[in-house]
Amino acid sequence: MGVTGHQQSLITARDVGLVACTSCGLVAHAADHVCSRCHAGLQSRDHKSLQRVWAWLIAGLIVYVPANLYPMLRTTQLLKTQDSTIVGGVVDLVHHNAFAIAAIVFIASVVIPVGKFLIIGYLAILLPRTQNKDSHRLHKLHSAVEFIGRWSMIDVFVVAILVALVQFDVVASIKPGPAAACFALSVIFTMLSAQAFDPRLIWDVADQGKPE
Amino acid sequence: MTDTIHEVAYNPAYIACPHCDTLHRFSDDELISRTRCASCGYRLTLGKSEAIIRVVSLALTSTILMGIVLFTPFLSLNAGSFASSASVVDVIFGFSTGIMVPLAFAVLCFIVVAPVLRSLALVYALAPSLAGLKNSIGAEYALRLAFSLKPWAMAEIFMVGVAVALVKIAGLATIETGVAFWAFVLLVLLNAFQDTFMCRNTLWASLATNRA
């Protein structure tokens, strides 16, 4: 691969006094504020990014609480109404012996959101503090969170489909509960939180600790 | 680094990694092949020389398919003497009572608006270069919009949601799939295929050479 310099001495755009466009990859003079090719805003490092990460993460955590406490689905069958929360829905699926589907829902609505909170928090705490970190691992964690976060939305779509399909008046009907909206908001906020990271900060931190 | 700053800035042969800022110099051959960042492994180019025609034609096809999806029955349900059928529009407006209206709006954005807007933005930005015309006004904004909408277009996640919902009501009723269901499956596959051609470098370079 035609890299400037040798593999051991990779050069960043900032090292040579230039600024890179994160939208299209073109390199511009440090004084430029707008990319000449794609018109995106230019910034060598987004030092305010961590503030935005924390803000969205906290917002996501706040709405995640009612998302788990309130019912996701309100099923009415022959005048009997039954509420089920996110975890309750998984338990129901296990009782119906649908283990594979239960696993999908459990992973999408419990494991991924909780894992996402932990990983984003971990990255946000670690980034400004450490001198010599394994950037490759942190970068993989960040990419994984960005890639997988949107899949939490599965449960919201399940609720939407059930609500639309099961409408047989008194015999059986399903209505959405407040948790559906809270959970959707939580997913949106944590997606924004993951996107707010400037991944270049991960690599800068590593370089500072490296011997020349 | 022997090159001067003035050679590097605005030179499309240089690509700075959006994730770690590492500067790469690519030969003409490398620019039309698959390359990764030497430092963090981010995919810099996809090496699809025919990217533009593929992206535009797939985007047009997706838009037409979405039209079919919206106005044909998606799933129908039979439980004894009761029957109901739901189109994607019904699924979206299942939420449209009281405090759930914002959620209906969000679902509408994720499964219809974002994918369609993304397709239209791609056609608007890239089709003029295929037709031998100069770029349309604001083509840069349209292409940037198309890239930034990617995480918010959740058609594939919706399909997994459909699968989960089907299992949940499988015991309750018999379910038949409609035209829209299969159109949606096709749409998800086309979108995945289209993403393999969404090479940032190729698309931005072509837009830059086709300026009005």
Short mmCIF file of C-alpha atoms in Angstrom, two decimals, chain A residues 10-13 45 139 198-204 207, chain B residues 16-24 37-42:
data_model
loop_
_atom_site.label_atom_id
_atom_site.label_comp_id
_atom_site.label_asym_id
_atom_site.label_seq_id
_atom_site.Cartn_x
_atom_site.Cartn_y
_atom_site.Cartn_z
CA LEU A 10 2.73 6.65 9.73
CA ILE A 11 2.02 10.33 9.47
CA THR A 12 -1.28 11.96 10.34
CA ALA A 13 -2.71 14.95 8.54
CA ARG A 45 -9.91 17.34 16.34
CA HIS A 139 -11.26 1.55 18.10
CA ASP A 198 -14.33 11.69 17.34
CA PRO A 199 -12.45 8.41 16.78
CA ARG A 200 -9.27 10.34 15.97
CA LEU A 201 -8.99 11.11 19.69
CA ILE A 202 -8.55 7.39 20.34
CA TRP A 203 -5.46 7.31 18.16
CA ASP A 204 -3.99 10.60 19.40
CA ASP A 207 0.63 8.23 20.04
CA ALA B 16 -6.67 10.96 5.21
CA CYS B 17 -8.37 8.29 7.30
CA PRO B 18 -11.55 9.75 8.86
CA HIS B 19 -11.09 7.53 11.93
CA CYS B 20 -7.43 8.04 12.81
CA ASP B 21 -6.18 10.90 10.59
CA THR B 22 -3.39 8.81 9.04
CA LEU B 23 -2.32 10.21 5.69
CA HIS B 24 -2.08 7.87 2.71
CA CYS B 37 -6.14 2.40 6.47
CA ALA B 38 -2.61 1.21 7.31
CA SER B 39 -3.02 2.27 10.92
CA CYS B 40 -6.57 1.48 12.05
CA GLY B 41 -7.89 -0.72 9.25
CA TYR B 42 -10.79 1.56 8.27
#
